[in-house]
Amino acid sequence: MPRKPWDIAFTAEPSEVAALRRITRLHLGTWGLSHLADEAQLCVSELVSNVIKHVGPGTPATLAVSMKNKHLRIEVHDPDTRALPTLRASDPDAEKGRGMALVDAVADRWGVQLCPDRKITWCELATRLATADGHVEASSVVRAEALLRHYADVAQPRHRAGANRLNVTVAEETVIAAITDFLHWFRAHGRDADDMLDRAQMRFEAESGVLGRQG
């Protein structure tokens, strides 16, 4: 699953925070990293709020999200190289001074990178991925990949020569072909294909909800 870096320019205003949180959650969903959405949204909120509070409302800034090895990296760029975020002890009930403490609590690591024209405040979250382009090894996914490798050996042997893993395009084609064949199997045994799809979708949504809460 390729996860291409993305970034978005924004103006540091309180009204922008909710939109940046939603964008982050949507991207993580397409990356198969929904289990990190809550922590990532918190980090985005605090890093952006830090710019608003300490650099000033209206500051032009950029949110950038990428994979760094097996970690999710979140960066906020702003043009002020003097206002550096710091980690300080604060009253848990206080409304101010908690930003970087919250980031420090959920992130594996964080820091500040100074450039000639800007600073980058960043944090990294552990993903539980085996590789940067891999996925969380849920048992259902492991079973599916084993089935797809076997299916591809039978249905598309020309794609499998010398390959240990299916590439994304071939895997997608193989999944569609496998689902189509299963629907033919259901119909051949007197079952309604649409009903089978509905039942599978209901089970998928139920299992996804459980996995999301566990993550």
XYZ file of N, CA and C in Angstrom:
645
model
N 0.841 -1.187 0.000
C 0.000 0.000 0.000
C 0.884 1.248 0.000
N 1.129 1.860 -1.172
C 1.953 3.073 -1.208
C 1.287 4.204 -0.429
N 2.053 4.900 0.368
C 1.534 6.022 1.147
C 2.354 7.251 0.779
N 1.852 8.010 -0.191
C 2.589 9.164 -0.691
C 2.453 10.332 0.278
N 3.558 11.035 0.555
C 3.489 12.203 1.445
C 2.512 13.235 0.886
N 1.878 13.971 1.777
C 0.988 15.044 1.339
C 1.151 16.235 2.266
N 0.786 17.402 1.758
C 0.835 18.600 2.586
C -0.264 19.554 2.154
N -0.610 20.446 3.042
C -1.651 21.431 2.754
C -1.288 22.742 3.434
N -1.344 23.818 2.669
C -1.096 25.142 3.227
C -2.366 25.642 3.911
N -2.187 26.364 5.008
C -3.341 26.903 5.719
C -2.930 28.183 6.440
N -3.915 28.914 6.891
C -3.682 30.094 7.711
C -3.973 29.721 9.154
N -3.044 30.026 10.029
C -3.165 29.608 11.432
C -4.268 30.393 12.127
N -5.466 29.856 12.059
C -6.631 30.415 12.731
C -7.360 29.278 13.440
N -8.001 29.568 14.573
C -8.742 28.514 15.274
C -9.766 27.808 14.390
N -10.361 28.533 13.454
C -11.381 27.941 12.584
C -10.809 26.896 11.633
N -9.504 26.875 11.439
C -8.881 25.926 10.521
C -8.617 24.565 11.171
N -8.593 24.531 12.489
C -8.157 23.317 13.180
C -9.077 22.128 12.870
N -10.369 22.334 12.927
C -11.314 21.232 12.690
C -11.161 20.666 11.286
N -10.977 21.536 10.292
C -10.822 21.065 8.913
C -9.540 20.258 8.752
N -8.456 20.700 9.385
C -7.193 19.968 9.302
C -7.293 18.608 9.986
N -8.038 18.555 11.079
C -8.259 17.275 11.752
C -9.029 16.309 10.845
N -10.070 16.820 10.176
C -10.868 15.960 9.282
C -10.029 15.457 8.114
N -9.235 16.333 7.532
C -8.387 15.945 6.403
C -7.407 14.856 6.828
N -6.838 15.032 8.010
C -5.894 14.029 8.520
C -6.572 12.682 8.695
N -7.751 12.674 9.296
C -8.477 11.410 9.500
C -8.807 10.747 8.166
N -9.238 11.520 7.185
C -9.572 10.959 5.873
C -8.353 10.324 5.218
N -7.221 11.008 5.265
C -5.999 10.458 4.667
C -5.559 9.188 5.377
N -5.642 9.174 6.686
C -5.233 7.980 7.415
C -6.161 6.812 7.092
N -7.428 7.102 6.851
C -8.343 6.047 6.445
C -7.942 5.427 5.120
N -7.564 6.262 4.147
C -7.136 5.729 2.848
C -5.794 5.011 2.953
N -5.009 5.335 3.964
C -3.715 4.671 4.172
C -3.837 3.401 5.001
N -5.045 3.067 5.451
C -5.192 1.895 6.306
C -4.659 2.109 7.704
N -4.656 3.357 8.155
C -4.114 3.690 9.481
C -5.165 4.366 10.361
N -6.405 3.947 10.213
C -7.481 4.560 10.995
C -7.259 4.400 12.493
N -6.529 3.353 12.895
C -6.290 3.145 14.324
C -5.431 4.245 14.936
N -4.785 5.071 14.087
C -3.968 6.178 14.587
C -4.691 7.515 14.519
N -5.938 7.517 14.046
C -6.612 8.784 13.749
C -6.749 9.675 14.982
N -7.152 9.115 16.113
C -7.352 9.947 17.307
C -6.052 10.612 17.756
N -4.971 9.808 17.823
C -3.679 10.365 18.252
C -3.165 11.390 17.241
N -3.322 11.085 15.952
C -2.839 12.007 14.920
C -3.623 13.313 14.947
N -4.933 13.228 15.125
C -5.741 14.445 15.189
C -5.359 15.293 16.397
N -5.090 14.647 17.518
C -4.669 15.401 18.687
C -3.362 16.142 18.407
N -2.412 15.447 17.772
C -1.123 16.083 17.466
C -1.294 17.245 16.498
N -2.133 17.067 15.489
C -2.396 18.157 14.545
C -2.982 19.349 15.282
N -3.972 19.099 16.141
C -4.596 20.193 16.897
C -3.581 20.958 17.713
N -2.731 20.229 18.422
C -1.796 20.892 19.331
C -0.683 21.611 18.589
N -0.179 21.008 17.499
C 0.896 21.668 16.742
C 0.380 22.930 16.053
N -0.838 22.864 15.523
C -1.414 24.052 14.877
C -1.750 25.106 15.930
N -2.335 24.685 17.041
C -2.667 25.632 18.109
C -1.415 26.316 18.653
N -0.311 25.585 18.658
C 0.945 26.160 19.119
C 1.370 27.332 18.238
N 1.167 27.193 16.931
C 1.483 28.298 16.014
C 0.557 29.480 16.283
N -0.730 29.197 16.440
C -1.699 30.273 16.677
C -1.348 31.049 17.948
N -1.009 30.332 19.015
C -0.762 30.969 20.305
C 0.564 31.708 20.361
N 1.616 31.082 19.794
C 2.963 31.597 20.028
C 3.577 32.326 18.832
N 3.034 32.127 17.642
C 3.500 32.894 16.483
C 2.470 33.952 16.135
N 1.197 33.571 16.185
C 0.148 34.567 15.996
C -0.907 34.123 15.010
N -2.160 34.495 15.255
C -3.229 34.195 14.298
C -2.934 34.831 12.943
N -3.334 34.143 11.894
C -3.104 34.654 10.545
C -1.774 34.257 9.944
N -0.942 33.552 10.701
C 0.359 33.125 10.199
C 0.182 32.089 9.084
N 0.833 32.277 7.937
C 0.785 31.246 6.898
C 1.592 30.030 7.332
N 1.013 28.865 7.229
C 1.665 27.647 7.715
C 1.321 26.488 6.796
N 1.967 25.355 7.048
C 1.753 24.156 6.232
C 1.712 22.935 7.133
N 0.746 22.072 6.890
C 0.692 20.760 7.532
C 1.199 19.731 6.535
N 2.157 18.915 6.947
C 2.721 17.881 6.076
C 2.694 16.548 6.813
N 2.220 15.523 6.129
C 2.121 14.191 6.731
C 2.800 13.189 5.810
N 3.595 12.308 6.383
C 4.335 11.341 5.575
C 4.658 10.119 6.420
N 5.212 9.105 5.768
C 5.733 7.949 6.479
C 7.247 8.101 6.601
N 7.766 7.844 7.792
C 9.214 7.798 7.991
C 9.524 6.415 8.542
N 10.030 5.570 7.656
C 10.186 4.156 7.981
C 8.820 3.611 8.414
N 8.697 3.104 9.624
C 7.422 2.535 10.070
C 6.655 3.488 10.987
N 7.036 4.758 10.986
C 6.351 5.756 11.805
C 5.560 6.720 10.927
N 4.456 7.201 11.460
C 3.713 8.283 10.822
C 4.306 9.596 11.316
N 4.708 10.448 10.387
C 5.338 11.721 10.744
C 4.388 12.872 10.415
N 4.161 13.727 11.390
C 3.304 14.901 11.233
C 4.166 16.136 11.451
N 4.113 17.059 10.514
C 4.907 18.286 10.601
C 4.002 19.495 10.436
N 4.321 20.550 11.153
C 3.706 21.853 10.926
C 4.831 22.854 10.690
N 4.795 23.499 9.526
C 5.820 24.475 9.142
C 5.262 25.879 9.385
N 6.087 26.761 9.961
C 5.697 28.169 10.085
C 6.944 29.031 9.904
N 6.786 30.329 9.610
C 7.941 31.158 9.233
C 8.728 31.743 10.401
N 8.307 31.538 11.661
C 8.990 32.166 12.797
C 10.005 31.198 13.397
N 11.278 31.517 13.240
C 12.335 30.641 13.761
C 12.718 30.987 15.200
N 12.025 31.957 15.805
C 12.376 32.362 17.172
C 11.452 31.740 18.209
N 10.170 31.608 17.870
C 9.197 31.081 18.833
C 9.254 29.560 18.824
N 10.089 29.013 19.710
C 10.295 27.566 19.727
C 9.395 26.905 20.764
N 8.724 25.819 20.379
C 7.888 25.112 21.350
C 8.746 24.445 22.410
N 8.245 24.419 23.625
C 8.977 23.789 24.728
C 8.032 22.868 25.491
N 8.636 21.883 26.124
C 7.876 20.965 26.972
C 8.062 21.409 28.409
N 6.942 21.732 29.071
C 7.053 22.166 30.457
C 5.952 21.509 31.275
N 6.269 21.294 32.522
C 5.268 20.715 33.419
C 4.160 21.732 33.625
N 2.920 21.224 33.653
C 1.806 22.133 33.850
C 0.726 21.443 34.666
N -0.125 22.242 35.226
C -1.269 21.719 35.976
C -2.185 20.981 34.998
N -2.508 19.700 35.267
C -3.373 18.952 34.349
C -4.712 19.625 34.111
N -5.157 20.471 35.078
C -6.439 21.140 34.926
C -6.304 22.500 34.237
N -5.061 22.902 33.961
C -4.871 24.206 33.329
C -5.260 24.141 31.864
N -5.746 25.271 31.331
C -6.153 25.327 29.935
C -4.977 25.695 29.031
N -3.903 26.221 29.597
C -2.758 26.635 28.788
C -1.529 25.835 29.204
N -0.578 25.765 28.284
C 0.704 25.145 28.587
C 0.727 23.639 28.438
N -0.371 23.053 27.915
C -0.423 21.601 27.842
C -0.076 21.063 26.468
N 0.020 21.932 25.457
C 0.127 21.490 24.072
C 1.194 20.448 23.814
N 2.447 20.788 24.041
C 3.532 19.862 23.751
C 3.567 18.710 24.753
N 3.019 18.922 25.941
C 2.934 17.812 26.896
C 1.987 16.739 26.368
N 0.896 17.152 25.730
C -0.033 16.193 25.136
C 0.619 15.470 23.964
N 1.329 16.214 23.128
C 2.038 15.598 22.007
C 3.065 14.607 22.530
N 3.803 15.021 23.555
C 4.819 14.142 24.138
C 4.203 12.872 24.704
N 2.963 12.969 25.181
C 2.312 11.821 25.802
C 1.881 10.774 24.782
N 1.495 11.208 23.557
C 0.975 10.246 22.577
C 1.982 9.879 21.491
N 2.971 10.732 21.248
C 3.933 10.486 20.171
C 5.136 9.695 20.690
N 5.763 8.941 19.781
C 6.994 8.249 20.139
C 8.137 9.237 20.346
N 8.125 10.272 19.530
C 9.162 11.304 19.637
C 8.668 12.564 18.933
N 9.275 13.697 19.261
C 8.939 14.956 18.605
C 10.147 15.870 18.681
N 10.113 16.931 17.883
C 11.230 17.853 17.892
C 10.969 19.060 17.012
N 11.989 19.890 16.885
C 11.902 21.113 16.074
C 13.104 21.159 15.152
N 12.859 21.403 13.884
C 13.930 21.552 12.897
C 13.933 22.997 12.409
N 15.073 23.662 12.530
C 15.197 25.051 12.099
C 15.787 25.122 10.703
N 15.127 25.860 9.830
C 15.592 26.095 8.460
C 15.807 27.604 8.304
N 16.506 28.026 7.246
C 16.756 29.464 7.087
C 15.489 30.313 7.063
N 14.415 29.782 6.469
C 13.210 30.591 6.290
C 12.001 30.108 7.086
N 12.177 29.081 7.894
C 11.020 28.549 8.625
C 11.496 27.574 9.704
N 10.559 27.180 10.550
C 10.826 26.085 11.473
C 9.796 24.995 11.226
N 10.183 23.790 11.540
C 9.305 22.631 11.374
C 9.174 21.968 12.738
N 7.971 21.976 13.267
C 7.700 21.246 14.497
C 7.070 19.920 14.095
N 7.666 18.833 14.563
C 7.245 17.522 14.067
C 7.046 16.538 15.222
N 6.279 15.507 14.921
C 6.171 14.383 15.848
C 5.976 13.114 15.038
N 6.276 11.973 15.638
C 6.153 10.687 14.958
C 5.394 9.700 15.830
N 4.467 8.983 15.209
C 3.642 7.994 15.896
C 3.980 6.606 15.378
N 4.129 5.660 16.284
C 4.367 4.269 15.875
C 3.103 3.724 15.213
N 3.279 2.976 14.109
C 2.128 2.501 13.338
C 1.811 1.031 13.533
N 2.732 0.250 14.065
C 2.614 -1.211 14.172
C 2.723 -1.889 12.800
N 3.202 -1.165 11.789
C 3.392 -1.757 10.467
C 4.679 -2.559 10.426
N 4.682 -3.612 9.593
C 5.908 -4.380 9.389
C 6.863 -3.613 8.490
N 6.328 -2.871 7.508
C 7.115 -2.032 6.613
C 6.328 -0.756 6.356
N 6.995 0.265 5.802
C 6.329 1.542 5.551
C 5.159 1.397 4.588
N 5.244 0.456 3.638
C 4.171 0.236 2.668
C 3.295 -0.956 3.033
N 3.494 -1.504 4.240
C 2.735 -2.678 4.652
C 1.434 -2.307 5.313
N 0.924 -3.200 6.134
C -0.336 -2.983 6.822
C -0.249 -3.600 8.198
N -1.173 -3.216 9.057
C -1.245 -3.822 10.378
C -1.648 -5.279 10.199
N -0.903 -6.177 10.825
C -1.082 -7.598 10.549
C -2.283 -8.189 11.294
N -3.475 -7.735 10.949
C -4.682 -8.356 11.475
C -4.811 -9.755 10.885
N -5.356 -10.684 11.666
C -5.450 -12.069 11.193
C -6.281 -12.179 9.925
N -7.319 -11.341 9.801
C -8.156 -11.389 8.597
C -7.360 -10.997 7.356
N -6.463 -10.026 7.498
C -5.655 -9.590 6.361
C -4.632 -10.655 6.001
N -4.034 -11.290 7.013
C -3.070 -12.363 6.757
C -3.739 -13.500 5.992
N -4.955 -13.881 6.430
C -5.686 -14.948 5.728
C -5.987 -14.545 4.293
N -6.405 -13.300 4.101
C -6.749 -12.835 2.755
C -5.534 -12.872 1.841
N -4.376 -12.442 2.345
C -3.180 -12.444 1.504
C -2.754 -13.865 1.139
N -2.874 -14.797 2.082
C -2.546 -16.192 1.775
C -3.468 -16.729 0.695
N -4.765 -16.415 0.799
C -5.729 -16.860 -0.201
C -5.441 -16.230 -1.560
N -5.091 -14.948 -1.565
C -4.815 -14.260 -2.830
C -3.569 -14.818 -3.510
N -2.541 -15.124 -2.715
C -1.342 -15.713 -3.326
C -1.674 -17.038 -3.991
N -2.474 -17.870 -3.309
C -2.872 -19.150 -3.890
C -3.737 -18.928 -5.128
N -4.676 -18.005 -5.057
C -5.565 -17.720 -6.179
C -4.757 -17.216 -7.377
N -3.806 -16.328 -7.106
C -3.001 -15.777 -8.196
C -2.156 -16.856 -8.855
N -1.658 -17.806 -8.071
C -0.891 -18.916 -8.647
C -1.721 -19.697 -9.658
N -3.008 -19.855 -9.360
C -3.886 -20.636 -10.228
C -4.422 -19.808 -11.388
N -4.897 -18.585 -11.071
C -5.593 -17.782 -12.075
C -4.661 -16.936 -12.925
N -3.546 -16.464 -12.342
C -2.668 -15.546 -13.066
C -1.208 -15.929 -12.855
N -0.811 -17.116 -13.254
C 0.561 -17.572 -12.984
C 1.628 -16.681 -13.604
N 1.291 -16.003 -14.684
C 2.307 -15.166 -15.335
C 2.734 -13.993 -14.459
N 1.870 -13.592 -13.518
C 2.215 -12.469 -12.635
C 3.064 -12.911 -11.458
N 3.129 -14.230 -11.231
C 3.736 -14.712 -10.005
C 5.172 -15.170 -10.156
N 5.666 -15.213 -11.380
C 7.018 -15.725 -11.588
C 8.039 -14.875 -10.847
N 8.714 -15.488 -9.897
C 9.783 -14.806 -9.171
C 9.312 -13.774 -8.174
N 8.003 -13.691 -7.888
C 7.496 -12.665 -6.976
C 7.020 -13.302 -5.680
N 7.382 -12.680 -4.556
C 6.925 -13.159 -3.258
C 5.659 -12.445 -2.801
N 5.454 -11.215 -3.289
C 4.270 -10.449 -2.923
C 3.618 -9.924 -4.181
N 2.304 -9.844 -4.174
C 1.593 -9.247 -5.290
C 1.777 -7.738 -5.240
N 2.026 -7.120 -6.423
C 2.046 -5.672 -6.412
C 0.611 -5.161 -6.302
N 0.457 -3.875 -6.041
C -0.861 -3.336 -5.715
C -1.845 -3.531 -6.857
N -1.419 -3.239 -8.092
C -2.335 -3.345 -9.225
C -2.779 -4.774 -9.444
N -1.848 -5.707 -9.436
C -2.186 -7.117 -9.627
C -3.057 -7.608 -8.477
N -2.746 -7.173 -7.252
C -3.538 -7.604 -6.101
C -4.976 -7.137 -6.222
N -5.175 -5.885 -6.640
C -6.540 -5.373 -6.800
C -7.303 -6.167 -7.851
N -6.653 -6.450 -8.982
C -7.296 -7.232 -10.036
C -7.625 -8.641 -9.535
N -6.723 -9.205 -8.743
C -6.933 -10.552 -8.227
C -8.100 -10.586 -7.242
N -8.192 -9.564 -6.377
C -9.304 -9.498 -5.427
C -10.635 -9.425 -6.167
N -10.714 -8.563 -7.173
C -11.960 -8.419 -7.936
C -12.313 -9.722 -8.630
N -11.306 -10.375 -9.221
C -11.560 -11.651 -9.892
C -12.036 -12.705 -8.897
N -11.431 -12.730 -7.705
C -11.813 -13.719 -6.704
C -13.245 -13.482 -6.221
N -13.589 -12.216 -5.962
C -14.952 -11.911 -5.532
C -15.956 -12.310 -6.606
N -15.624 -12.006 -7.863
C -16.512 -12.366 -8.972
C -16.704 -13.875 -9.040
N -15.617 -14.631 -8.891
C -15.729 -16.089 -8.931
C -16.581 -16.618 -7.776
N -16.429 -16.032 -6.594
C -17.243 -16.463 -5.458
C -18.723 -16.164 -5.696
N -19.020 -15.025 -6.335
C -20.417 -14.712 -6.639
C -20.994 -15.726 -7.633
N -20.169 -16.126 -8.625
C -20.607 -17.185 -9.537
C -20.851 -18.483 -8.772
N -20.011 -18.780 -7.798
C -20.166 -20.006 -7.002
C -21.470 -19.973 -6.213
N -21.745 -18.801 -5.595
C -23.005 -18.679 -4.865
C -24.200 -18.908 -5.779
N -24.162 -18.261 -6.953
C -25.291 -18.404 -7.872
C -25.445 -19.851 -8.339
N -24.308 -20.522 -8.594
C -24.363 -21.917 -9.049
C -24.973 -22.823 -7.984
N -24.921 -22.400 -6.717
C -25.483 -23.187 -5.627
C -26.824 -22.625 -5.150
N -27.453 -21.842 -5.996
C -28.795 -21.366 -5.704
C -28.896 -20.244 -4.702
N -27.786 -19.528 -4.474
C -27.810 -18.417 -3.531
C -27.895 -17.099 -4.289
N -28.460 -16.101 -3.618
C -28.575 -14.774 -4.211
C -27.259 -14.012 -4.007
N -26.615 -13.636 -5.109
C -25.307 -12.985 -5.017
C -25.381 -11.660 -4.271
N -26.431 -10.864 -4.521
C -26.561 -9.575 -3.834
C -26.726 -9.775 -2.335
N -27.473 -10.805 -1.945
C -27.654 -11.089 -0.523
C -26.317 -11.461 0.118
N -25.505 -12.234 -0.589
C -24.191 -12.602 -0.061
C -23.301 -11.365 0.118
N -23.369 -10.447 -0.854
C -22.586 -9.214 -0.748
C -23.042 -8.375 0.453
N -24.360 -8.301 0.630
C -24.887 -7.536 1.771
C -24.434 -8.140 3.090
N -24.472 -9.472 3.185
C -24.056 -10.131 4.422
C -22.567 -9.932 4.683
N -21.782 -10.011 3.614
C -20.338 -9.796 3.769
C -20.044 -8.363 4.197
N -20.774 -7.385 3.608
C -20.576 -5.988 3.973
C -20.936 -5.746 5.433
N -22.038 -6.345 5.884
C -22.442 -6.190 7.282
C -21.386 -6.767 8.222
N -20.837 -7.937 7.880
C -19.806 -8.526 8.733
C -18.547 -7.674 8.732
N -18.163 -7.172 7.553
C -16.974 -6.320 7.447
C -17.120 -5.073 8.311
N -18.289 -4.419 8.230
C -18.497 -3.204 9.016
C -18.488 -3.511 10.509
N -19.083 -4.640 10.894
C -19.083 -5.016 12.312
C -17.670 -5.281 12.807
N -16.873 -6.031 12.018
C -15.505 -6.344 12.427
C -14.633 -5.095 12.405
N -14.869 -4.213 11.439
C -14.079 -2.968 11.371
C -14.334 -2.108 12.581
N -15.581 -2.085 13.055
C -15.901 -1.307 14.248
C -15.184 -1.837 15.469
N -15.107 -3.160 15.596
C -14.399 -3.766 16.725
C -12.921 -3.476 16.649
N -12.336 -3.621 15.445
C -10.913 -3.371 15.283
C -10.587 -1.921 15.556
N -11.478 -1.003 15.113
C -11.230 0.415 15.346
C -11.203 0.746 16.824
N -12.111 0.142 17.601
C -12.112 0.412 19.040
C -10.891 -0.188 19.715
N -10.437 -1.371 19.233
C -9.240 -1.982 19.812
C -8.014 -1.157 19.492
N -7.963 -0.566 18.266
C -6.809 0.244 17.893
C -6.730 1.513 18.665
